Amino acid sequence: MATGRTHRPATRSRGIPEATVARLPLYLRALTALSERSVPTVSSEELAAAAGVNSAKLRKDFSYLGSYGTRGVGYDVEYLVYQISRELGLTQDWPVVIVGIGNLGAALANYGGFASRGFRVAALIDADPAMAGKPVAGIPVQHTDELEQIIQDNGVSIGVIATPAGAAQQVCDRLVAAGVTSILNFAPTVLTVPDGVDVRKVDLSIELQILAFHEQRKAGEETGQTGPEATEGPAGATTPPDRAVTAATDRKGPDGDVPAVMPA
Amino acid sequence: MATGRTHRPATRSRGIPEATVARLPLYLRALTALSERSVPTVSSEELAAAAGVNSAKLRKDFSYLGSYGTRGVGYDVEYLVYQISRELGLTQDWPVVIVGIGNLGAALANYGGFASRGFRVAALIDADPAMAGKPVAGIPVQHTDELEQIIQDNGVSIGVIATPAGAAQQVCDRLVAAGVTSILNFAPTVLTVPDGVDVRKVDLSIELQILAFHEQRKAGEETGQTGPEATEGPAGATTPPDRAVTAATDRKGPDGDVPAVMPA
DNA sequence: GATTGTGAAGCCCTTCACAGCA
DNA sequence: TGCTGTGAAGGGCTTCACAATC
């Protein structure tokens, strides 16, 4: 998963666990696909397979929403689509602004998955005056100066930040001051927000780094190595820290088997 | 955070918890920033603040890597940067291919965060013949026909899928058959892969849906409502399911207090 | 007979609080 | 004295397994 969690410890609103909330969109997508194929009912086993989870988890998740299934039969697809949509708040219209219309911002503006889920791109905002008026995904880009006005005029409560890291906090502050209370952050920065504002973060390079970790592990297993400790010291590393090769003491890895260099 | 977890139950490689692995990139980014400002040492408290976590968690995380700090002093920034980089496997070069060069694929190709972390975009691949040869982010796009050859020639083990949902599984199969063992999936589909292949998923619309859930909750609290149950029935909903308004039985929400309609 | 809904058990992760060390 | 490293406690999520229900 991309990363992001809120600063607040997990509101756990009305008893629905965060982990369950995070899976509801998955179920919804699988159900929508079934609905389009006019499938009337589905069992927890089938739906779980389509959503990529196990069936016990799915049933437990649904139990937090209520008793929406029929024993011996399964779940009514249309009914469940509606219940989940309602629970997620997708039965209402959510105007969204995207700030930072670079490659990523444009990709987001063009992303069909938003409109089909009750999200409406109310405005695209960029700091570059040259962008102003240029249409992206059929929507003219507006200048950052108008940010506050746009938020208020459209009653926007969700903002998407796709600016460079350096501008993110400032944009965030302005969004929050103007009334936005939920932020989806694509900039590689930790945003500071007041209580009551939710931030979720999507970090492209973090996901790759997690994959690299496991990939490295696989390579090690193949050759009988136990892990990165096997490649000892900074020699051959792409970023050897010079300060690290000064004093040497007995530093231990978690297995206590590999001495390493120590900082001065 | 984006979502994605692997199908396999959490490799927990060499005793480092998944949750810790997922935070290492955050620490690394914060440390890199300190390093650029030539800060020599940092305490768990300071670093935790910069990374957006609490200090106990950070110390616990680092304890899985080894004893890399100095009591009474803190952590040596350069040394820690190196240790974490090594643990994540970033001291080696990871050639990556991006498949699907639409808006998102182009954004990814241009994303600086990759190159600076040991990831090298080895090739851009697209199914559209008209794209072939066109440079994106300075790299000429190649046609899907050459996928297998590219993977093998470059020893690629990590693939990024940024195609439409319909093409994702097929691309995934070909990547895996050609030798890719880690996949970062941006397409809104559940990918099926053989054992030994890791998949992480980043889903843009899912993140927004999770925000909408909490946003709705906030709105409910303000007006004294308890939650979505307060708006009863499909009336006024954007997607009212017709099948849902036929038979009515005593359906209960989790609090057992709100009757709802039921499928036929 | 089939499938849901759910207590109970187990696991993993977070947080606490303090011993250990520089 | 100050800060790390970590056992222990606590909490949340997943999984099991079966009673309840159609």
Coordinates of C-alpha atoms (C1' of nucleotides) in Angstrom, one line a residue:
Chain A
M1 CA 0.0 0.0 0.0
A2 CA 1.1 3.4 -0.3
T3 CA 1.8 4.7 3.0
G4 CA -0.1 7.5 4.7
R5 CA -1.9 7.4 8.0
T6 CA -3.4 10.2 9.8
H7 CA -1.6 11.8 12.7
R8 CA -4.6 11.2 14.9
P9 CA -4.5 7.6 16.4
A10 CA -7.3 6.2 14.2
T11 CA -10.6 7.7 14.9
R12 CA -12.3 4.3 14.7
S13 CA -15.5 6.2 13.8
R14 CA -18.6 4.5 15.1
G15 CA -16.8 1.2 15.7
I16 CA -15.7 0.5 12.1
P17 CA -12.0 -0.4 12.3
E18 CA -9.6 1.6 10.1
A19 CA -8.4 -1.6 8.5
T20 CA -11.9 -2.4 7.4
V21 CA -12.6 1.1 6.1
A22 CA -9.4 0.8 4.0
R23 CA -10.8 -2.4 2.4
L24 CA -14.3 -1.2 1.7
P25 CA -13.2 0.5 -1.6
L26 CA -11.8 -2.8 -2.7
Y27 CA -15.0 -4.6 -2.1
L28 CA -16.9 -1.8 -3.8
R29 CA -14.8 -2.1 -6.9
A30 CA -15.3 -5.9 -7.1
L31 CA -19.0 -5.5 -6.5
T32 CA -19.3 -2.9 -9.2
A33 CA -17.7 -5.2 -11.6
L34 CA -20.2 -7.9 -10.7
S35 CA -23.0 -5.5 -10.9
E36 CA -22.0 -4.5 -14.5
R37 CA -22.1 -8.2 -15.4
S38 CA -25.6 -8.3 -13.9
V39 CA -24.6 -10.9 -11.3
P40 CA -27.4 -10.9 -8.7
T41 CA -25.8 -12.5 -5.6
V42 CA -22.3 -13.4 -4.5
S43 CA -20.9 -15.5 -1.7
S44 CA -18.2 -14.3 0.7
E45 CA -15.9 -16.8 -0.9
E46 CA -16.3 -15.5 -4.4
L47 CA -16.3 -11.9 -3.5
A48 CA -13.2 -12.3 -1.3
A49 CA -11.4 -13.9 -4.2
A50 CA -12.3 -11.0 -6.5
A51 CA -11.1 -8.5 -4.0
G52 CA -7.9 -10.3 -3.1
V53 CA -8.6 -11.0 0.6
N54 CA -9.7 -14.1 2.5
S55 CA -13.4 -14.8 3.1
A56 CA -13.3 -14.7 6.9
K57 CA -11.9 -11.3 6.8
L58 CA -14.5 -10.1 4.4
R59 CA -17.3 -11.5 6.5
K60 CA -15.9 -9.9 9.6
D61 CA -15.6 -6.6 7.8
F62 CA -19.2 -6.7 6.6
S63 CA -20.4 -7.6 10.1
Y64 CA -19.3 -4.2 11.2
L65 CA -21.6 -2.6 8.7
G66 CA -24.6 -4.8 9.7
S67 CA -26.2 -8.1 8.7
Y68 CA -26.5 -7.5 5.0
G69 CA -26.1 -11.1 3.8
T70 CA -28.4 -14.1 3.6
R71 CA -27.2 -17.4 5.2
G72 CA -27.0 -20.2 2.7
V73 CA -27.2 -17.8 -0.2
G74 CA -24.7 -14.9 0.0
Y75 CA -24.9 -11.2 -0.5
D76 CA -27.2 -9.3 -2.9
V77 CA -24.8 -7.4 -5.1
E78 CA -26.8 -4.2 -5.8
Y79 CA -27.8 -3.9 -2.2
L80 CA -24.3 -4.3 -0.9
V81 CA -23.0 -1.7 -3.5
Y82 CA -25.4 0.8 -2.1
Q83 CA -24.7 0.0 1.6
I84 CA -20.9 0.3 1.1
S85 CA -21.2 3.4 -1.0
R86 CA -23.3 5.0 1.6
E87 CA -21.0 4.0 4.4
L88 CA -18.0 5.5 2.5
G89 CA -20.0 8.6 1.9
L90 CA -20.0 8.2 -1.9
T91 CA -23.7 8.7 -2.3
Q92 CA -22.9 12.4 -2.0
D93 CA -20.9 14.7 -4.2
W94 CA -17.4 15.6 -3.2
P95 CA -15.8 18.5 -4.9
V96 CA -12.1 18.2 -5.0
V97 CA -9.3 20.6 -5.9
I98 CA -5.9 19.4 -7.3
V99 CA -3.0 21.7 -6.6
G100 CA 0.1 21.4 -8.7
I101 CA -0.6 20.5 -12.3
G102 CA 2.6 18.9 -13.4
N103 CA 2.8 15.4 -14.8
L104 CA 1.2 13.9 -11.8
G105 CA -1.4 16.5 -11.3
A106 CA -2.4 16.1 -14.9
A107 CA -2.6 12.3 -14.5
L108 CA -4.8 12.7 -11.5
A109 CA -7.1 15.2 -13.4
N110 CA -7.5 12.7 -16.2
Y111 CA -8.0 9.7 -13.9
G112 CA -11.4 8.3 -14.5
G113 CA -11.6 6.5 -11.1
F114 CA -12.5 9.8 -9.4
A115 CA -15.5 10.9 -11.3
S116 CA -17.1 7.5 -11.2
R117 CA -16.9 7.5 -7.4
G118 CA -18.7 10.7 -6.5
F119 CA -15.6 12.8 -6.7
R120 CA -15.8 15.9 -8.9
V121 CA -12.7 17.8 -9.8
A122 CA -13.9 21.3 -9.0
A123 CA -10.7 23.0 -10.0
L124 CA -7.1 22.6 -11.0
I125 CA -4.6 25.0 -9.4
D126 CA -1.0 25.8 -10.3
A127 CA 1.5 28.4 -9.3
D128 CA 2.8 28.9 -12.8
P129 CA 1.1 31.9 -14.5
A130 CA 1.9 30.4 -17.9
M131 CA -0.4 27.5 -17.0
A132 CA -3.4 29.7 -16.2
G133 CA -6.3 29.2 -18.5
K134 CA -4.7 26.2 -20.2
P135 CA -7.2 23.3 -20.2
V136 CA -6.1 20.0 -18.6
A137 CA -8.6 17.1 -18.8
G138 CA -11.1 19.7 -20.1
I139 CA -10.7 21.9 -17.0
P140 CA -8.9 25.3 -17.2
V141 CA -6.0 25.6 -14.8
Q142 CA -6.4 28.5 -12.3
H143 CA -3.7 30.4 -10.6
T144 CA -2.7 29.8 -6.9
D145 CA -3.9 33.4 -6.1
E146 CA -7.4 32.2 -6.5
L147 CA -7.1 29.2 -4.2
E148 CA -9.1 30.6 -1.3
Q149 CA -11.8 31.9 -3.4
I150 CA -12.2 28.6 -5.3
I151 CA -12.4 26.6 -2.0
Q152 CA -15.1 28.8 -0.7
D153 CA -17.1 29.1 -3.8
N154 CA -17.2 25.4 -4.4
G155 CA -17.5 24.3 -0.8
V156 CA -14.4 22.1 -1.2
S157 CA -13.4 20.0 1.8
I158 CA -10.9 17.6 0.1
G159 CA -7.7 18.8 -1.5
V160 CA -5.1 16.9 -3.4
I161 CA -1.5 18.2 -3.3
A162 CA 0.7 17.2 -6.2
T163 CA 3.2 20.0 -6.0
P164 CA 7.0 19.7 -5.5
A165 CA 8.0 18.9 -1.9
G166 CA 9.1 22.4 -1.2
A167 CA 5.7 24.0 -1.9
A168 CA 3.6 21.3 -0.2
Q169 CA 3.4 22.6 3.4
Q170 CA 2.6 26.1 2.3
V171 CA -0.1 24.9 0.0
C172 CA -1.4 22.7 2.7
D173 CA -1.6 25.6 5.2
R174 CA -3.6 27.7 2.7
L175 CA -5.9 24.8 1.9
V176 CA -6.6 24.3 5.6
A177 CA -7.0 28.0 6.3
A178 CA -9.6 28.1 3.5
G179 CA -11.6 25.3 5.0
V180 CA -10.2 22.1 3.6
T181 CA -10.3 19.3 6.2
S182 CA -9.0 16.3 4.2
I183 CA -5.8 16.2 2.2
L184 CA -4.3 13.6 -0.1
N185 CA -0.6 14.3 -0.3
F186 CA 1.6 13.1 -3.2
A187 CA 4.5 15.4 -2.3
P188 CA 7.3 13.6 -0.5
T189 CA 7.1 15.6 2.7
V190 CA 5.6 15.1 6.1
L191 CA 2.8 17.7 6.4
T192 CA 1.9 19.3 9.7
V193 CA -1.8 20.0 10.1
P194 CA -4.0 21.1 13.0
D195 CA -6.3 18.6 14.8
G196 CA -9.4 17.7 12.9
V197 CA -7.6 17.7 9.5
D198 CA -7.0 14.3 7.9
V199 CA -3.9 13.7 5.8
R200 CA -3.2 10.6 3.7
K201 CA 0.0 10.2 1.9
V202 CA 0.9 8.4 -1.3
D203 CA 4.6 8.1 -1.8
L204 CA 5.7 6.6 -5.0
S205 CA 9.4 6.0 -4.2
I206 CA 8.6 4.5 -0.8
E207 CA 6.7 1.7 -2.4
L208 CA 9.6 0.9 -4.7
Q209 CA 11.9 0.9 -1.7
I210 CA 9.8 -1.6 0.1
L211 CA 9.8 -3.8 -3.0
A212 CA 13.6 -3.5 -3.2
F213 CA 13.9 -4.7 0.4
H214 CA 12.1 -7.9 -0.4
E215 CA 13.8 -8.3 -3.7
Q216 CA 17.1 -8.1 -2.1
R217 CA 16.0 -10.7 0.4
K218 CA 15.0 -13.1 -2.4
A219 CA 18.4 -12.7 -4.0
G220 CA 20.1 -13.5 -0.7
E221 CA 18.1 -16.6 -0.2
E222 CA 19.0 -17.9 -3.6
T223 CA 22.7 -17.7 -3.0
G224 CA 22.4 -18.9 0.6
Q225 CA 23.1 -15.5 2.1
T226 CA 21.2 -14.4 5.1
G227 CA 20.7 -10.8 4.1
P228 CA 22.3 -7.5 3.5
E229 CA 24.9 -8.1 6.3
A230 CA 26.6 -10.5 4.0
T231 CA 27.8 -7.7 1.9
E232 CA 30.0 -6.1 4.5
G233 CA 31.1 -2.5 4.8
P234 CA 30.5 0.4 2.4
A235 CA 32.9 -1.0 -0.2
G236 CA 31.2 -1.0 -3.5
A237 CA 28.2 0.8 -2.2
T238 CA 26.8 3.6 -4.2
T239 CA 26.8 6.0 -1.3
P240 CA 29.7 5.2 1.0
P241 CA 29.6 7.5 4.1
D242 CA 33.1 8.6 4.7
R243 CA 32.5 9.4 8.4
A244 CA 31.6 5.8 8.9
V245 CA 35.0 4.3 8.2
T246 CA 36.9 6.1 11.0
A247 CA 36.7 4.5 14.4
A248 CA 35.8 0.8 14.6
T249 CA 34.1 -0.8 17.6
D250 CA 32.1 -3.9 18.1
R251 CA 28.8 -3.0 16.5
K252 CA 26.4 -5.8 16.2
G253 CA 23.5 -6.5 13.9
P254 CA 20.4 -8.1 15.3
D255 CA 21.9 -11.6 15.1
G256 CA 24.9 -10.4 16.9
D257 CA 27.2 -12.0 14.4
V258 CA 28.5 -9.3 12.2
P259 CA 30.9 -6.6 13.3
A260 CA 30.5 -3.3 11.6
V261 CA 32.1 0.1 11.5
M262 CA 31.1 2.9 13.8
P263 CA 30.7 6.6 13.7
A264 CA 33.4 8.8 15.1
Chain B
M1 CA -1.0 5.6 2.2
A2 CA -1.8 3.8 -0.8
T3 CA -2.9 0.4 -0.1
G4 CA -1.3 -2.8 -1.4
R5 CA 0.0 -5.7 0.5
T6 CA 1.4 -8.9 -0.8
H7 CA -0.7 -12.0 -1.1
R8 CA 1.8 -13.9 1.0
P9 CA 1.2 -13.4 4.7
A10 CA 4.2 -11.1 5.4
T11 CA 7.6 -12.6 4.7
R12 CA 8.9 -10.9 7.9
S13 CA 12.3 -11.4 6.5
R14 CA 15.1 -12.0 9.0
G15 CA 13.0 -10.7 11.8
I16 CA 12.3 -7.2 10.6
P17 CA 8.6 -6.6 10.9
E18 CA 6.8 -5.4 7.7
A19 CA 5.6 -2.3 9.6
T20 CA 9.2 -1.4 10.3
V21 CA 10.3 -2.0 6.7
A22 CA 7.5 0.3 5.5
R23 CA 8.8 3.1 7.8
L24 CA 12.5 2.8 6.9
P25 CA 12.1 4.9 3.7
L26 CA 10.5 7.6 5.9
Y27 CA 13.5 7.7 8.2
L28 CA 15.8 7.6 5.3
R29 CA 14.3 10.6 3.7
A30 CA 14.4 12.6 7.0
L31 CA 18.0 11.5 7.5
T32 CA 19.0 12.5 4.0
A33 CA 17.6 16.0 4.6
L34 CA 19.6 16.3 7.8
S35 CA 22.7 15.0 6.0
E36 CA 22.3 17.7 3.4
R37 CA 22.2 20.3 6.1
S38 CA 25.4 18.7 7.5
V39 CA 23.8 17.8 10.8
P40 CA 26.2 15.3 12.4
T41 CA 23.9 13.6 15.0
V42 CA 20.2 13.4 15.8
S43 CA 18.2 12.2 18.8
S44 CA 15.3 9.7 18.4
E45 CA 13.0 12.5 19.5
E46 CA 14.1 14.9 16.7
L47 CA 14.3 12.3 14.0
A48 CA 10.9 10.9 15.0
A49 CA 9.4 14.4 14.7
A50 CA 10.9 14.9 11.3
A51 CA 9.6 11.6 10.1
G52 CA 6.2 12.0 11.6
V53 CA 6.2 9.1 14.0
N54 CA 6.7 8.9 17.8
S55 CA 10.1 8.3 19.2
A56 CA 9.4 5.0 21.0
K57 CA 8.4 3.5 17.7
L58 CA 11.4 4.8 16.0
R59 CA 13.8 3.4 18.6
K60 CA 12.0 0.0 18.5
D61 CA 12.3 0.1 14.7
F62 CA 16.0 0.8 14.8
S63 CA 16.5 -1.9 17.4
Y64 CA 15.6 -4.5 14.8
L65 CA 18.5 -3.3 12.6
G66 CA 21.1 -3.3 15.4
S67 CA 22.5 -1.0 18.0
Y68 CA 23.4 1.9 15.9
G69 CA 22.9 4.7 18.4
T70 CA 24.9 6.1 21.3
R71 CA 23.2 6.5 24.6
G72 CA 23.1 10.0 25.9
V73 CA 24.0 11.3 22.5
G74 CA 21.8 10.0 19.7
Y75 CA 22.4 8.6 16.2
D76 CA 25.1 9.5 13.8
V77 CA 23.3 10.8 10.7
E78 CA 25.7 9.6 8.0
Y79 CA 26.1 6.2 9.5
L80 CA 22.4 5.6 9.9
V81 CA 21.8 6.7 6.3
Y82 CA 24.2 4.1 5.2
Q83 CA 22.8 1.4 7.4
I84 CA 19.2 1.9 6.4
S85 CA 20.1 2.2 2.7
R86 CA 21.9 -1.1 2.9
E87 CA 19.1 -2.7 4.8
L88 CA 16.6 -1.6 2.1
G89 CA 18.9 -2.8 -0.6
L90 CA 19.4 0.7 -2.0
T91 CA 23.2 0.5 -2.1
Q92 CA 22.8 -1.5 -5.3
D93 CA 21.4 -0.5 -8.6
W94 CA 17.8 -1.5 -9.4
P95 CA 16.8 -1.4 -13.1
V96 CA 13.1 -0.8 -13.4
V97 CA 10.7 -0.8 -16.4
I98 CA 7.6 1.2 -16.6
V99 CA 4.8 -0.3 -18.7
G100 CA 2.0 2.0 -19.8
I101 CA 3.2 5.5 -20.7
G102 CA 0.0 7.5 -20.3
N103 CA -0.2 10.5 -18.0
L104 CA 0.7 8.5 -15.0
G105 CA 3.5 6.5 -16.6
A106 CA 5.0 9.8 -17.8
A107 CA 4.7 11.3 -14.4
L108 CA 6.5 8.2 -12.9
A109 CA 9.2 8.4 -15.6
N110 CA 9.8 12.0 -14.7
Y111 CA 9.7 11.5 -10.9
G112 CA 13.1 12.4 -9.4
G113 CA 12.6 10.3 -6.3
F114 CA 13.4 7.1 -8.2
A115 CA 16.8 7.9 -9.6
S116 CA 18.0 9.4 -6.3
R117 CA 17.3 6.1 -4.5
G118 CA 19.2 3.6 -6.6
F119 CA 16.3 3.0 -9.0
R120 CA 17.2 3.4 -12.7
V121 CA 14.5 3.6 -15.3
A122 CA 15.8 1.0 -17.7
A123 CA 13.0 1.3 -20.2
L124 CA 9.6 2.7 -20.9
I125 CA 7.1 0.4 -22.6
D126 CA 3.8 1.1 -24.3
A127 CA 1.4 -0.8 -26.4
D128 CA 0.7 2.1 -28.7
P129 CA 2.9 1.9 -31.8
A130 CA 2.6 5.6 -32.3
M131 CA 4.4 6.1 -29.0
A132 CA 7.4 4.0 -30.1
G133 CA 10.6 6.1 -30.3
K134 CA 9.0 9.1 -28.7
P135 CA 11.2 10.3 -25.8
V136 CA 9.6 10.7 -22.4
A137 CA 11.8 12.0 -19.6
G138 CA 14.7 11.6 -22.1
I139 CA 14.0 7.9 -22.6
P140 CA 12.6 6.6 -25.9
V141 CA 9.4 4.6 -25.5
Q142 CA 9.6 1.0 -26.7
H143 CA 6.9 -1.2 -28.0
T144 CA 5.3 -4.0 -25.9
D145 CA 6.6 -6.5 -28.4
E146 CA 10.1 -6.0 -27.0
L147 CA 9.1 -6.4 -23.4
E148 CA 10.7 -9.8 -22.8
Q149 CA 13.9 -8.8 -24.6
I150 CA 14.2 -5.7 -22.5
I151 CA 13.7 -7.5 -19.2
Q152 CA 16.4 -10.0 -20.0
D153 CA 18.9 -7.6 -21.5
N154 CA 18.7 -5.3 -18.5
G155 CA 18.3 -7.9 -15.8
V156 CA 15.2 -6.2 -14.6
S157 CA 13.5 -7.7 -11.5
I158 CA 11.2 -4.8 -10.7
G159 CA 8.3 -3.7 -13.0
V160 CA 5.9 -0.8 -12.7
I161 CA 2.4 -1.2 -14.2
A162 CA 0.7 2.0 -15.2
T163 CA -1.6 0.6 -17.9
P164 CA -5.4 0.7 -18.0
A165 CA -7.0 -1.9 -15.7
G166 CA -7.9 -4.1 -18.7
A167 CA -4.3 -4.7 -19.8
A168 CA -2.8 -5.0 -16.3
Q169 CA -3.1 -8.7 -15.7
Q170 CA -1.7 -9.6 -19.2
V171 CA 1.2 -7.2 -18.8
C172 CA 1.8 -8.7 -15.3
D173 CA 1.9 -12.2 -16.7
R174 CA 4.4 -11.3 -19.3
L175 CA 6.6 -9.5 -16.9
V176 CA 6.6 -12.4 -14.5
A177 CA 7.3 -14.9 -17.3
A178 CA 10.2 -12.8 -18.4
G179 CA 11.7 -12.9 -14.9
V180 CA 10.3 -9.9 -13.0
T181 CA 9.7 -10.8 -9.3
S182 CA 8.5 -7.5 -7.9
I183 CA 5.6 -5.4 -9.3
L184 CA 4.3 -2.0 -8.3
N185 CA 0.8 -1.9 -9.6
F186 CA -1.0 1.4 -10.3
A187 CA -3.9 -0.2 -12.3
P188 CA -7.1 -0.5 -10.4
T189 CA -7.2 -4.3 -10.5
V190 CA -6.3 -7.2 -8.3
L191 CA -3.3 -9.0 -9.9
T192 CA -2.8 -12.7 -9.6
V193 CA 0.8 -13.8 -9.4
P194 CA 2.6 -17.0 -8.7
D195 CA 4.3 -17.6 -5.3
G196 CA 7.6 -15.8 -5.0
V197 CA 6.4 -12.6 -6.8
D198 CA 5.7 -9.5 -4.7
V199 CA 3.0 -7.1 -5.7
R200 CA 2.4 -3.7 -4.1
K201 CA -0.6 -1.7 -5.1
V202 CA -1.1 2.1 -5.2
D203 CA -4.7 3.0 -5.8
L204 CA -5.5 6.7 -6.2
S205 CA -9.2 6.5 -5.9
I206 CA -9.1 4.2 -2.8
E207 CA -7.2 6.9 -0.9
L208 CA -9.8 9.5 -1.7
Q209 CA -12.6 7.1 -0.7
I210 CA -11.0 6.6 2.7
L211 CA -10.8 10.4 3.1
A212 CA -14.4 10.7 2.1
F213 CA -15.4 8.3 4.8
H214 CA -13.7 10.3 7.6
E215 CA -14.9 13.6 6.0
Q216 CA -18.5 12.4 6.1
R217 CA -18.0 11.4 9.7
K218 CA -16.8 14.9 10.6
A219 CA -19.9 16.4 9.0
G220 CA -22.1 14.1 10.9
E221 CA -20.5 15.0 14.2
E222 CA -21.0 18.7 13.6
T223 CA -24.7 18.4 13.0
G224 CA -25.1 15.9 15.9
Q225 CA -25.8 13.0 13.6
T226 CA -24.3 9.7 14.4
G227 CA -23.2 8.7 10.9
P228 CA -24.5 7.7 7.5
E229 CA -27.4 5.7 9.0
A230 CA -29.0 9.0 9.7
T231 CA -29.7 9.5 6.0
E232 CA -32.0 6.6 5.6
G233 CA -32.8 4.8 2.4
P234 CA -31.6 5.4 -1.1
A235 CA -33.7 8.5 -1.5
G236 CA -31.5 11.3 -2.8
A237 CA -28.6 9.0 -3.3
T238 CA -26.6 9.3 -6.5
T239 CA -26.8 5.5 -7.2
P240 CA -30.1 4.3 -5.8
P241 CA -30.3 0.5 -6.3
D242 CA -33.8 -0.3 -7.5
R243 CA -33.6 -3.9 -6.3
A244 CA -33.1 -2.7 -2.8
V245 CA -36.5 -1.1 -2.3
T246 CA -38.7 -4.2 -2.8
A247 CA -39.1 -6.3 0.3
A248 CA -38.6 -4.8 3.8
T249 CA -37.5 -6.8 6.8
D250 CA -35.8 -5.9 10.1
R251 CA -32.3 -5.3 9.0
K252 CA -30.1 -3.9 11.6
G253 CA -27.0 -1.8 11.6
P254 CA -24.2 -2.6 14.0
D255 CA -25.9 -0.6 16.8
G256 CA -29.1 -2.5 16.1
D257 CA -31.1 0.7 16.1
V258 CA -31.9 1.5 12.5
P259 CA -34.2 -0.6 10.3
A260 CA -33.2 -0.7 6.6
V261 CA -34.5 -2.0 3.4
M262 CA -33.5 -5.5 2.2
P263 CA -32.9 -7.2 -1.1
A264 CA -35.7 -9.3 -2.6
Chain C
dG1 C1' -26.9 -28.5 2.5
dA2 C1' -24.9 -24.0 2.1
dT3 C1' -23.3 -19.9 3.8
dT4 C1' -23.3 -16.1 7.0
dG5 C1' -22.2 -13.9 11.4
dT6 C1' -19.4 -14.0 15.4
dG7 C1' -17.1 -15.4 20.0
dA8 C1' -12.5 -16.9 21.0
dA9 C1' -7.7 -17.5 20.2
dG10 C1' -3.5 -15.9 18.4
dC11 C1' -0.5 -12.8 16.3
dC12 C1' 1.6 -8.5 15.3
dC13 C1' 2.4 -4.0 16.4
dT14 C1' 2.4 0.0 19.4
dT15 C1' 3.2 2.1 23.6
dC16 C1' 5.0 2.3 28.2
dA17 C1' 8.5 2.7 31.4
dC18 C1' 12.8 1.9 32.9
dA19 C1' 17.4 -0.5 33.1
dG20 C1' 21.7 0.1 30.8
dC21 C1' 25.2 2.8 29.1
dA22 C1' 28.0 6.9 27.4
Chain D
dT1 C1' 22.6 13.6 33.5
dG2 C1' 20.7 12.3 29.0
dC3 C1' 19.3 9.2 25.6
dT4 C1' 19.2 4.6 23.8
dG5 C1' 17.6 -0.2 23.8
dT6 C1' 14.2 -3.3 25.3
dG7 C1' 11.2 -6.4 28.3
dA8 C1' 6.5 -6.2 29.4
dA9 C1' 1.9 -4.7 28.9
dG10 C1' -1.9 -3.4 26.0
dG11 C1' -4.6 -2.9 21.8
dG12 C1' -6.1 -4.0 17.3
dC13 C1' -6.5 -7.0 13.5
dT14 C1' -6.6 -11.6 11.5
dT15 C1' -7.8 -16.2 11.6
dC16 C1' -10.2 -20.1 13.3
dA17 C1' -14.1 -22.8 13.9
dC18 C1' -18.8 -23.4 14.6
dA19 C1' -23.5 -22.1 15.9
dA20 C1' -27.3 -19.7 13.7
dT21 C1' -30.0 -19.3 9.8
dC22 C1' -32.0 -19.7 5.2

